[in-house]
Amino acid sequence: MITAKARATFSEEGPFKLTTIERRELQPLDVLIEIKYAGICHSDIHSARGEWGPVNYPFVPGHEIAGIVSQIGSEVTKFSVGDRVGVGCMVDSCGECVHCHEGEEQYCLNGMTGTYGSIDKYGQYTQGGYSSHIVVTEGFVVRIPDNIELDAAAPLLCAGITTYSPLHHWGTGPGKKIAVVGLGGLGPMAVKLAHAMGAEVTVLSQTLKKKEDGLRLGADHYYATSDPETFKKLASSFDLIINTVSAKIDISAYLSLLAVDGTLVNVGAPAEPLPVHVFSLIPQRRSFAGSSIGGIRETQEMLDFCAEHNIVPEIEVISANQIDEAWERVLASDVRYRFVIDISTMGNE
């Protein structure tokens, strides 16, 4: 087994502690990655605190991973030692079902293997990127373009693909009116990507305190949802609404902002149910949908798109000793807009 340094939480309350974990010995198609940076996602917090189901502690989160290939298995053909690579929210799938064959591994009918919190095909409990090294089969590793710095690349492996996938799937482009709900961890990437795709972009946030940021990121308009006039003024306006908020909101009110055949897509994943009034959908043939991450092919496509359009997330780099503080700041919406852990500090006490 390969020993890696890691930061793990040992209970729902935390805190994070320095520990060591074991990674499997390289199989013929495996890649050993020396992790350089790992992004912090709200999903890490939901998962570690048991809000999405039981947790097997100690728990190492992190599914926004950027690093360097340090060793390859005997049959690896896609990567070489020294390559700049990334790993996102999944590290394997069955490879046999219709969705895997279509390059939509995130919807694997037999269940994709999450980067953390899953049991892999070797019977091991997967541990994530808050660690010094990870072993991943080459089919679930993506190449990071040379003009994207590794620290900025890390959040693209979740925040980037989580917002790119629905924008791409629902045909975002010139002539389309897109609204982004929330300007937290996911919202800024949705704004940047939709703008680069040529759409007219509106940010819907509780207040106007981030308006300057929203416009700088590429939004054409910015409205406060705490103002009831917003919902009157924007009624039946949008072709697509991307809801990035990981908290309970009045979905029916936001559905009223959709034009005929418009779709509201949830990418934020609150623990609480989101009730919907059916008459928010029926009169204008509106749809309420959800979207996960993208498949590996689409994730590479997203990275290449970001490289072509010079799109990178807004990040704040922290040391491993600051993870607990960073989590509290995420919960308080006190980050603009994504924390990234410098893994070179992983062993620091």
mmCIF file of C-alpha atoms in Angstrom:
data_model
loop_
_atom_site.group_PDB
_atom_site.id
_atom_site.type_symbol
_atom_site.label_atom_id
_atom_site.label_comp_id
_atom_site.label_asym_id
_atom_site.label_seq_id
_atom_site.Cartn_x
_atom_site.Cartn_y
_atom_site.Cartn_z
ATOM 1 C CA MET A 1 0.000 0.000 0.000
ATOM 2 C CA ILE A 2 1.009 3.643 -0.552
ATOM 3 C CA THR A 3 0.950 5.876 2.526
ATOM 4 C CA ALA A 4 -0.305 9.440 2.158
ATOM 5 C CA LYS A 5 -0.555 12.332 4.582
ATOM 6 C CA ALA A 6 -4.083 13.622 5.002
ATOM 7 C CA ARG A 7 -6.395 15.843 6.988
ATOM 8 C CA ALA A 8 -9.395 13.938 8.312
ATOM 9 C CA THR A 9 -12.383 14.665 10.470
ATOM 10 C CA PHE A 10 -13.214 12.007 13.052
ATOM 11 C CA SER A 11 -16.784 13.040 13.895
ATOM 12 C CA GLU A 12 -19.622 15.228 12.652
ATOM 13 C CA GLU A 13 -18.304 18.095 14.750
ATOM 14 C CA GLY A 14 -14.696 17.819 13.547
ATOM 15 C CA PRO A 15 -12.096 19.282 13.869
ATOM 16 C CA PHE A 16 -9.616 18.239 11.213
ATOM 17 C CA LYS A 17 -6.533 16.368 12.340
ATOM 18 C CA LEU A 18 -3.343 15.347 10.590
ATOM 19 C CA THR A 19 -3.294 11.619 9.895
ATOM 20 C CA THR A 20 -2.040 9.067 7.386
ATOM 21 C CA ILE A 21 -4.159 7.019 4.994
ATOM 22 C CA GLU A 22 -3.385 4.132 2.690
ATOM 23 C CA ARG A 23 -3.773 4.234 -1.069
ATOM 24 C CA ARG A 24 -3.791 1.015 -3.070
ATOM 25 C CA GLU A 25 -0.710 -0.196 -4.883
ATOM 26 C CA LEU A 26 -0.809 0.773 -8.545
ATOM 27 C CA GLN A 27 -2.795 -1.550 -10.772
ATOM 28 C CA PRO A 28 -1.851 -1.712 -14.494
ATOM 29 C CA LEU A 29 -4.249 1.115 -15.464
ATOM 30 C CA ASP A 30 -3.698 3.273 -12.373
ATOM 31 C CA VAL A 31 -2.105 6.692 -12.033
ATOM 32 C CA LEU A 32 -0.456 7.922 -8.821
ATOM 33 C CA ILE A 33 -0.968 11.658 -8.444
ATOM 34 C CA GLU A 34 0.970 13.935 -6.118
ATOM 35 C CA ILE A 35 -1.746 16.381 -5.125
ATOM 36 C CA LYS A 36 -0.710 20.020 -5.209
ATOM 37 C CA TYR A 37 -4.036 21.733 -4.536
ATOM 38 C CA ALA A 38 -7.509 20.683 -3.372
ATOM 39 C CA GLY A 39 -10.576 22.886 -3.489
ATOM 40 C CA ILE A 40 -13.142 23.083 -0.699
ATOM 41 C CA CYS A 41 -16.705 22.385 -1.824
ATOM 42 C CA HIS A 42 -19.911 22.815 0.185
ATOM 43 C CA SER A 43 -20.532 19.144 -0.582
ATOM 44 C CA ASP A 44 -17.503 18.309 1.573
ATOM 45 C CA ILE A 45 -19.242 19.895 4.544
ATOM 46 C CA HIS A 46 -22.636 18.293 3.909
ATOM 47 C CA SER A 47 -20.974 14.893 3.574
ATOM 48 C CA ALA A 48 -18.616 15.101 6.537
ATOM 49 C CA ARG A 49 -21.365 16.274 8.869
ATOM 50 C CA GLY A 50 -23.683 13.422 7.966
ATOM 51 C CA GLU A 51 -26.281 15.613 6.265
ATOM 52 C CA TRP A 52 -26.424 13.378 3.179
ATOM 53 C CA GLY A 53 -26.236 10.039 4.943
ATOM 54 C CA PRO A 54 -24.115 7.974 7.337
ATOM 55 C CA VAL A 55 -20.377 8.641 7.402
ATOM 56 C CA ASN A 56 -17.522 6.210 7.938
ATOM 57 C CA TYR A 57 -14.971 8.092 10.074
ATOM 58 C CA PRO A 58 -12.169 9.054 9.828
ATOM 59 C CA PHE A 59 -13.306 10.938 6.753
ATOM 60 C CA VAL A 60 -11.084 12.705 4.220
ATOM 61 C CA PRO A 61 -13.113 14.938 1.867
ATOM 62 C CA GLY A 62 -12.046 16.746 -1.269
ATOM 63 C CA HIS A 63 -13.097 16.197 -4.883
ATOM 64 C CA GLU A 64 -11.466 19.182 -6.553
ATOM 65 C CA ILE A 65 -7.975 17.811 -7.061
ATOM 66 C CA ALA A 66 -5.094 19.200 -9.117
ATOM 67 C CA GLY A 67 -1.638 17.695 -9.164
ATOM 68 C CA ILE A 68 1.210 16.030 -10.992
ATOM 69 C CA VAL A 69 1.490 12.422 -12.161
ATOM 70 C CA SER A 70 4.293 10.820 -10.154
ATOM 71 C CA GLN A 71 3.929 7.186 -11.239
ATOM 72 C CA ILE A 72 1.898 5.190 -13.768
ATOM 73 C CA GLY A 73 0.783 1.587 -14.073
ATOM 74 C CA SER A 74 2.239 -0.750 -16.672
ATOM 75 C CA GLU A 75 -0.699 -0.383 -19.094
ATOM 76 C CA VAL A 76 -1.353 3.356 -18.804
ATOM 77 C CA THR A 77 -1.335 5.090 -22.200
ATOM 78 C CA LYS A 78 -3.043 8.431 -21.591
ATOM 79 C CA PHE A 79 -0.588 9.979 -19.131
ATOM 80 C CA SER A 80 3.108 10.196 -18.366
ATOM 81 C CA VAL A 81 5.066 11.056 -15.246
ATOM 82 C CA GLY A 82 5.138 14.832 -14.850
ATOM 83 C CA ASP A 83 1.768 15.507 -16.518
ATOM 84 C CA ARG A 84 -0.516 18.152 -14.982
ATOM 85 C CA VAL A 85 -3.774 16.404 -14.158
ATOM 86 C CA GLY A 86 -7.011 16.680 -12.233
ATOM 87 C CA VAL A 87 -9.549 14.446 -10.509
ATOM 88 C CA GLY A 88 -13.112 15.483 -9.824
ATOM 89 C CA CYS A 89 -16.082 13.995 -8.007
ATOM 90 C CA MET A 90 -15.775 10.407 -9.202
ATOM 91 C CA VAL A 91 -12.943 7.925 -9.570
ATOM 92 C CA ASP A 92 -14.660 4.980 -11.279
ATOM 93 C CA SER A 93 -17.910 3.534 -12.644
ATOM 94 C CA CYS A 94 -19.104 0.178 -13.916
ATOM 95 C CA GLY A 95 -17.984 0.939 -17.477
ATOM 96 C CA GLU A 96 -20.683 -1.371 -18.843
ATOM 97 C CA CYS A 97 -24.070 0.349 -18.625
ATOM 98 C CA VAL A 98 -25.608 2.533 -21.327
ATOM 99 C CA HIS A 99 -24.630 5.770 -19.574
ATOM 100 C CA CYS A 100 -21.013 4.754 -19.122
ATOM 101 C CA HIS A 101 -20.843 3.850 -22.819
ATOM 102 C CA GLU A 102 -22.303 7.274 -23.658
ATOM 103 C CA GLY A 103 -19.655 9.084 -21.611
ATOM 104 C CA GLU A 104 -22.129 9.987 -18.855
ATOM 105 C CA GLU A 105 -20.388 8.061 -16.084
ATOM 106 C CA GLN A 106 -21.887 10.336 -13.432
ATOM 107 C CA TYR A 107 -25.241 8.663 -14.152
ATOM 108 C CA CYS A 108 -23.873 5.096 -14.065
ATOM 109 C CA LEU A 109 -26.802 2.731 -13.537
ATOM 110 C CA ASN A 110 -24.713 0.645 -11.170
ATOM 111 C CA GLY A 111 -23.530 3.678 -9.255
ATOM 112 C CA MET A 112 -20.381 5.670 -9.950
ATOM 113 C CA THR A 113 -17.620 5.541 -7.326
ATOM 114 C CA GLY A 114 -17.296 8.863 -5.538
ATOM 115 C CA THR A 115 -13.862 10.316 -4.852
ATOM 116 C CA TYR A 116 -14.700 10.071 -1.166
ATOM 117 C CA GLY A 117 -17.331 8.253 0.841
ATOM 118 C CA SER A 118 -17.754 5.293 -1.534
ATOM 119 C CA ILE A 119 -16.701 1.672 -1.586
ATOM 120 C CA ASP A 120 -14.564 1.016 -4.651
ATOM 121 C CA LYS A 121 -14.252 -2.196 -6.651
ATOM 122 C CA TYR A 122 -11.341 -3.256 -4.451
ATOM 123 C CA GLY A 123 -13.561 -3.089 -1.363
ATOM 124 C CA GLN A 124 -11.818 0.008 -0.040
ATOM 125 C CA TYR A 125 -13.527 3.091 1.370
ATOM 126 C CA THR A 126 -12.550 6.019 -0.839
ATOM 127 C CA GLN A 127 -10.838 9.018 0.725
ATOM 128 C CA GLY A 128 -10.574 12.370 -1.006
ATOM 129 C CA GLY A 129 -8.163 15.099 -1.924
ATOM 130 C CA TYR A 130 -7.349 16.681 1.423
ATOM 131 C CA SER A 131 -4.275 14.470 1.165
ATOM 132 C CA SER A 132 -0.821 14.305 -0.362
ATOM 133 C CA HIS A 133 -1.424 11.530 -2.932
ATOM 134 C CA ILE A 134 -4.242 9.666 -4.628
ATOM 135 C CA VAL A 135 -4.393 6.627 -6.907
ATOM 136 C CA VAL A 136 -6.990 6.752 -9.700
ATOM 137 C CA THR A 137 -7.616 4.632 -12.782
ATOM 138 C CA GLU A 138 -6.480 6.588 -15.860
ATOM 139 C CA GLY A 139 -9.988 6.759 -17.345
ATOM 140 C CA PHE A 140 -11.081 9.086 -14.535
ATOM 141 C CA VAL A 141 -8.139 11.455 -14.717
ATOM 142 C CA VAL A 142 -8.289 14.611 -16.854
ATOM 143 C CA ARG A 143 -5.526 16.749 -18.315
ATOM 144 C CA ILE A 144 -5.157 20.328 -17.061
ATOM 145 C CA PRO A 145 -4.271 22.752 -19.890
ATOM 146 C CA ASP A 146 -0.924 24.475 -19.547
ATOM 147 C CA ASN A 147 -2.366 27.985 -19.325
ATOM 148 C CA ILE A 148 -4.457 27.204 -16.224
ATOM 149 C CA GLU A 149 -2.522 27.355 -12.947
ATOM 150 C CA LEU A 150 -2.987 24.290 -10.763
ATOM 151 C CA ASP A 151 -4.436 26.204 -7.798
ATOM 152 C CA ALA A 152 -7.074 27.801 -10.026
ATOM 153 C CA ALA A 153 -7.729 24.528 -11.816
ATOM 154 C CA ALA A 154 -8.783 22.636 -8.687
ATOM 155 C CA PRO A 155 -12.304 24.145 -8.301
ATOM 156 C CA LEU A 156 -12.999 23.582 -11.989
ATOM 157 C CA LEU A 157 -13.141 19.843 -11.237
ATOM 158 C CA CYS A 158 -16.408 20.346 -9.331
ATOM 159 C CA ALA A 159 -17.663 23.935 -9.432
ATOM 160 C CA GLY A 160 -16.647 24.274 -13.062
ATOM 161 C CA ILE A 161 -18.168 21.086 -14.420
ATOM 162 C CA THR A 162 -21.254 21.288 -12.162
ATOM 163 C CA THR A 163 -22.218 24.566 -13.802
ATOM 164 C CA TYR A 164 -20.853 23.882 -17.298
ATOM 165 C CA SER A 165 -22.813 20.657 -17.731
ATOM 166 C CA PRO A 166 -26.362 22.101 -17.418
ATOM 167 C CA LEU A 167 -25.433 25.223 -19.380
ATOM 168 C CA HIS A 168 -24.134 23.006 -22.162
ATOM 169 C CA HIS A 169 -26.988 20.487 -21.974
ATOM 170 C CA TRP A 170 -29.741 23.122 -22.162
ATOM 171 C CA GLY A 171 -28.159 24.923 -25.097
ATOM 172 C CA THR A 172 -26.791 28.114 -23.606
ATOM 173 C CA GLY A 173 -25.630 30.507 -26.291
ATOM 174 C CA PRO A 174 -26.363 33.763 -28.088
ATOM 175 C CA GLY A 175 -29.988 34.825 -27.835
ATOM 176 C CA LYS A 176 -30.571 32.904 -24.609
ATOM 177 C CA LYS A 177 -31.500 34.598 -21.342
ATOM 178 C CA ILE A 178 -29.894 32.853 -18.378
ATOM 179 C CA ALA A 179 -30.369 33.575 -14.676
ATOM 180 C CA VAL A 180 -27.989 32.406 -11.970
ATOM 181 C CA VAL A 181 -29.421 32.140 -8.460
ATOM 182 C CA GLY A 182 -26.786 32.822 -5.827
ATOM 183 C CA LEU A 183 -23.233 34.116 -6.079
ATOM 184 C CA GLY A 184 -21.538 31.746 -3.661
ATOM 185 C CA GLY A 185 -19.288 28.787 -4.441
ATOM 186 C CA LEU A 186 -20.921 27.805 -7.752
ATOM 187 C CA GLY A 187 -22.526 31.018 -8.936
ATOM 188 C CA PRO A 188 -19.414 32.848 -10.140
ATOM 189 C CA MET A 189 -18.451 29.955 -12.409
ATOM 190 C CA ALA A 190 -21.992 29.788 -13.830
ATOM 191 C CA VAL A 191 -21.848 33.508 -14.608
ATOM 192 C CA LYS A 192 -18.422 33.330 -16.258
ATOM 193 C CA LEU A 193 -19.293 30.289 -18.336
ATOM 194 C CA ALA A 194 -22.721 31.530 -19.475
ATOM 195 C CA HIS A 195 -21.201 34.868 -20.440
ATOM 196 C CA ALA A 196 -18.432 33.139 -22.433
ATOM 197 C CA MET A 197 -21.081 31.054 -24.208
ATOM 198 C CA GLY A 198 -22.696 34.259 -25.451
ATOM 199 C CA ALA A 199 -25.861 34.360 -23.330
ATOM 200 C CA GLU A 200 -27.471 37.359 -21.637
ATOM 201 C CA VAL A 201 -26.776 36.697 -17.948
ATOM 202 C CA THR A 202 -28.680 37.866 -14.868
ATOM 203 C CA VAL A 203 -27.672 37.235 -11.261
ATOM 204 C CA LEU A 204 -30.429 36.778 -8.694
ATOM 205 C CA SER A 205 -29.054 37.225 -5.176
ATOM 206 C CA GLN A 206 -30.647 38.020 -1.825
ATOM 207 C CA THR A 207 -29.085 41.473 -1.703
ATOM 208 C CA LEU A 208 -27.109 43.795 -3.945
ATOM 209 C CA LYS A 209 -23.930 43.613 -1.855
ATOM 210 C CA LYS A 210 -22.123 41.507 -4.491
ATOM 211 C CA LYS A 211 -23.489 43.424 -7.485
ATOM 212 C CA GLU A 212 -20.126 44.933 -8.415
ATOM 213 C CA ASP A 213 -18.557 41.457 -8.381
ATOM 214 C CA GLY A 214 -21.388 39.965 -10.407
ATOM 215 C CA LEU A 215 -21.061 42.527 -13.164
ATOM 216 C CA ARG A 216 -17.281 42.156 -13.172
ATOM 217 C CA LEU A 217 -17.643 38.394 -13.575
ATOM 218 C CA GLY A 218 -19.757 38.850 -16.691
ATOM 219 C CA ALA A 219 -23.370 39.395 -15.612
ATOM 220 C CA ASP A 220 -25.421 41.835 -17.667
ATOM 221 C CA HIS A 221 -27.986 42.403 -14.895
ATOM 222 C CA TYR A 222 -28.150 41.924 -11.131
ATOM 223 C CA TYR A 223 -31.281 41.873 -8.958
ATOM 224 C CA ALA A 224 -32.025 41.428 -5.262
ATOM 225 C CA THR A 225 -34.514 38.646 -4.567
ATOM 226 C CA SER A 226 -35.356 40.222 -1.203
ATOM 227 C CA ASP A 227 -37.174 42.915 -3.208
ATOM 228 C CA PRO A 228 -40.681 41.642 -4.151
ATOM 229 C CA GLU A 229 -40.613 43.890 -7.231
ATOM 230 C CA THR A 230 -37.863 41.699 -8.686
ATOM 231 C CA PHE A 231 -40.274 38.795 -9.191
ATOM 232 C CA LYS A 232 -42.869 41.064 -10.767
ATOM 233 C CA LYS A 233 -40.419 42.764 -13.099
ATOM 234 C CA LEU A 234 -38.730 39.563 -14.262
ATOM 235 C CA ALA A 235 -41.812 37.327 -14.571
ATOM 236 C CA SER A 236 -41.659 34.957 -17.580
ATOM 237 C CA SER A 237 -38.212 36.259 -18.599
ATOM 238 C CA PHE A 238 -35.679 33.430 -18.671
ATOM 239 C CA ASP A 239 -34.950 30.450 -20.857
ATOM 240 C CA LEU A 240 -32.852 28.812 -18.152
ATOM 241 C CA ILE A 241 -32.316 29.382 -14.452
ATOM 242 C CA ILE A 242 -29.351 27.735 -12.707
ATOM 243 C CA ASN A 243 -30.024 27.513 -8.963
ATOM 244 C CA THR A 244 -26.676 27.203 -7.188
ATOM 245 C CA VAL A 245 -27.985 27.702 -3.655
ATOM 246 C CA SER A 246 -27.496 24.851 -1.177
ATOM 247 C CA ALA A 247 -30.346 26.022 1.023
ATOM 248 C CA LYS A 248 -34.131 25.864 0.934
ATOM 249 C CA ILE A 249 -35.692 28.583 -1.231
ATOM 250 C CA ASP A 250 -39.167 29.201 -2.657
ATOM 251 C CA ILE A 251 -38.774 27.256 -5.894
ATOM 252 C CA SER A 252 -42.273 28.131 -7.099
ATOM 253 C CA ALA A 253 -41.436 31.826 -6.969
ATOM 254 C CA TYR A 254 -38.367 31.274 -9.133
ATOM 255 C CA LEU A 255 -40.306 29.085 -11.562
ATOM 256 C CA SER A 256 -42.529 32.097 -12.238
ATOM 257 C CA LEU A 257 -39.491 33.786 -13.794
ATOM 258 C CA LEU A 258 -39.279 31.209 -16.604
ATOM 259 C CA ALA A 259 -40.545 31.849 -20.113
ATOM 260 C CA VAL A 260 -42.575 29.254 -22.010
ATOM 261 C CA ASP A 261 -40.574 25.995 -22.159
ATOM 262 C CA GLY A 262 -38.048 27.417 -19.715
ATOM 263 C CA THR A 263 -36.199 25.206 -17.254
ATOM 264 C CA LEU A 264 -35.012 25.749 -13.705
ATOM 265 C CA VAL A 265 -32.075 23.464 -12.923
ATOM 266 C CA ASN A 266 -30.948 22.757 -9.388
ATOM 267 C CA VAL A 267 -27.222 22.219 -8.960
ATOM 268 C CA GLY A 268 -27.165 23.327 -5.333
ATOM 269 C CA ALA A 269 -28.108 20.415 -3.079
ATOM 270 C CA PRO A 270 -29.857 21.441 0.134
ATOM 271 C CA ALA A 271 -30.544 18.779 2.744
ATOM 272 C CA GLU A 272 -34.201 19.880 3.018
ATOM 273 C CA PRO A 273 -36.954 19.043 0.472
ATOM 274 C CA LEU A 274 -37.945 21.764 -2.019
ATOM 275 C CA PRO A 275 -41.752 21.685 -2.452
ATOM 276 C CA VAL A 276 -43.139 22.821 -5.812
ATOM 277 C CA HIS A 277 -46.648 23.996 -6.692
ATOM 278 C CA VAL A 278 -47.617 22.180 -9.885
ATOM 279 C CA PHE A 279 -49.339 25.287 -11.249
ATOM 280 C CA SER A 280 -45.940 26.950 -11.294
ATOM 281 C CA LEU A 281 -45.105 24.470 -14.056
ATOM 282 C CA ILE A 282 -48.249 23.730 -16.048
ATOM 283 C CA PRO A 283 -49.390 27.107 -17.475
ATOM 284 C CA GLN A 284 -46.210 27.795 -19.491
ATOM 285 C CA ARG A 285 -44.872 24.257 -19.903
ATOM 286 C CA ARG A 286 -42.036 24.963 -17.539
ATOM 287 C CA SER A 287 -39.648 22.320 -16.225
ATOM 288 C CA PHE A 288 -37.924 21.828 -12.878
ATOM 289 C CA ALA A 289 -34.793 19.724 -13.248
ATOM 290 C CA GLY A 290 -31.615 18.678 -11.514
ATOM 291 C CA SER A 291 -28.118 18.210 -12.832
ATOM 292 C CA SER A 292 -25.099 16.435 -11.429
ATOM 293 C CA ILE A 293 -21.501 16.838 -12.541
ATOM 294 C CA GLY A 294 -20.451 15.970 -16.081
ATOM 295 C CA GLY A 295 -18.853 12.851 -17.468
ATOM 296 C CA ILE A 296 -15.109 12.596 -17.982
ATOM 297 C CA ARG A 297 -15.308 13.605 -21.653
ATOM 298 C CA GLU A 298 -17.416 16.665 -20.819
ATOM 299 C CA THR A 299 -15.112 17.561 -17.920
ATOM 300 C CA GLN A 300 -12.144 17.638 -20.293
ATOM 301 C CA GLU A 301 -14.239 19.685 -22.714
ATOM 302 C CA MET A 302 -14.985 22.157 -19.910
ATOM 303 C CA LEU A 303 -11.299 22.489 -19.005
ATOM 304 C CA ASP A 304 -10.393 23.114 -22.637
ATOM 305 C CA PHE A 305 -13.220 25.681 -22.947
ATOM 306 C CA CYS A 306 -11.950 27.493 -19.847
ATOM 307 C CA ALA A 307 -8.411 27.481 -21.221
ATOM 308 C CA GLU A 308 -9.600 28.875 -24.560
ATOM 309 C CA HIS A 309 -11.643 31.656 -22.929
ATOM 310 C CA ASN A 310 -9.237 32.395 -20.053
ATOM 311 C CA ILE A 311 -11.825 31.418 -17.440
ATOM 312 C CA VAL A 312 -10.613 30.584 -13.945
ATOM 313 C CA PRO A 313 -12.421 30.664 -10.600
ATOM 314 C CA GLU A 314 -11.927 33.334 -7.985
ATOM 315 C CA ILE A 315 -9.916 31.612 -5.258
ATOM 316 C CA GLU A 316 -8.376 32.117 -1.830
ATOM 317 C CA VAL A 317 -5.458 29.756 -1.149
ATOM 318 C CA ILE A 318 -5.162 28.517 2.433
ATOM 319 C CA SER A 319 -2.919 26.184 4.414
ATOM 320 C CA ALA A 320 -4.055 22.798 5.699
ATOM 321 C CA ASN A 321 -4.172 24.253 9.209
ATOM 322 C CA GLN A 322 -6.939 26.633 8.105
ATOM 323 C CA ILE A 323 -9.476 24.060 6.898
ATOM 324 C CA ASP A 324 -11.748 24.305 9.957
ATOM 325 C CA GLU A 325 -11.799 28.087 9.748
ATOM 326 C CA ALA A 326 -12.446 27.912 6.009
ATOM 327 C CA TRP A 327 -15.433 25.609 6.509
ATOM 328 C CA GLU A 328 -16.981 28.014 8.980
ATOM 329 C CA ARG A 329 -16.430 30.846 6.544
ATOM 330 C CA VAL A 330 -18.094 28.838 3.750
ATOM 331 C CA LEU A 331 -21.138 28.356 5.959
ATOM 332 C CA ALA A 332 -21.158 32.091 6.683
ATOM 333 C CA SER A 333 -20.786 32.928 2.952
ATOM 334 C CA ASP A 334 -17.525 34.651 3.834
ATOM 335 C CA VAL A 335 -15.400 33.658 0.845
ATOM 336 C CA ARG A 336 -15.028 35.114 -2.621
ATOM 337 C CA TYR A 337 -15.450 32.586 -3.962
ATOM 338 C CA ARG A 338 -13.628 29.293 -3.505
ATOM 339 C CA PHE A 339 -11.100 28.106 -0.936
ATOM 340 C CA VAL A 340 -8.185 26.045 -2.237
ATOM 341 C CA ILE A 341 -5.854 24.114 0.084
ATOM 342 C CA ASP A 342 -2.121 24.267 -0.601
ATOM 343 C CA ILE A 343 -1.297 20.596 -0.102
ATOM 344 C CA SER A 344 2.407 21.364 0.412
ATOM 345 C CA THR A 345 1.327 22.448 3.918
ATOM 346 C CA MET A 346 -0.408 19.123 4.628
ATOM 347 C CA GLY A 347 2.246 17.858 7.050
ATOM 348 C CA ASN A 348 2.545 21.110 9.011
ATOM 349 C CA GLU A 349 1.476 20.864 12.645
#
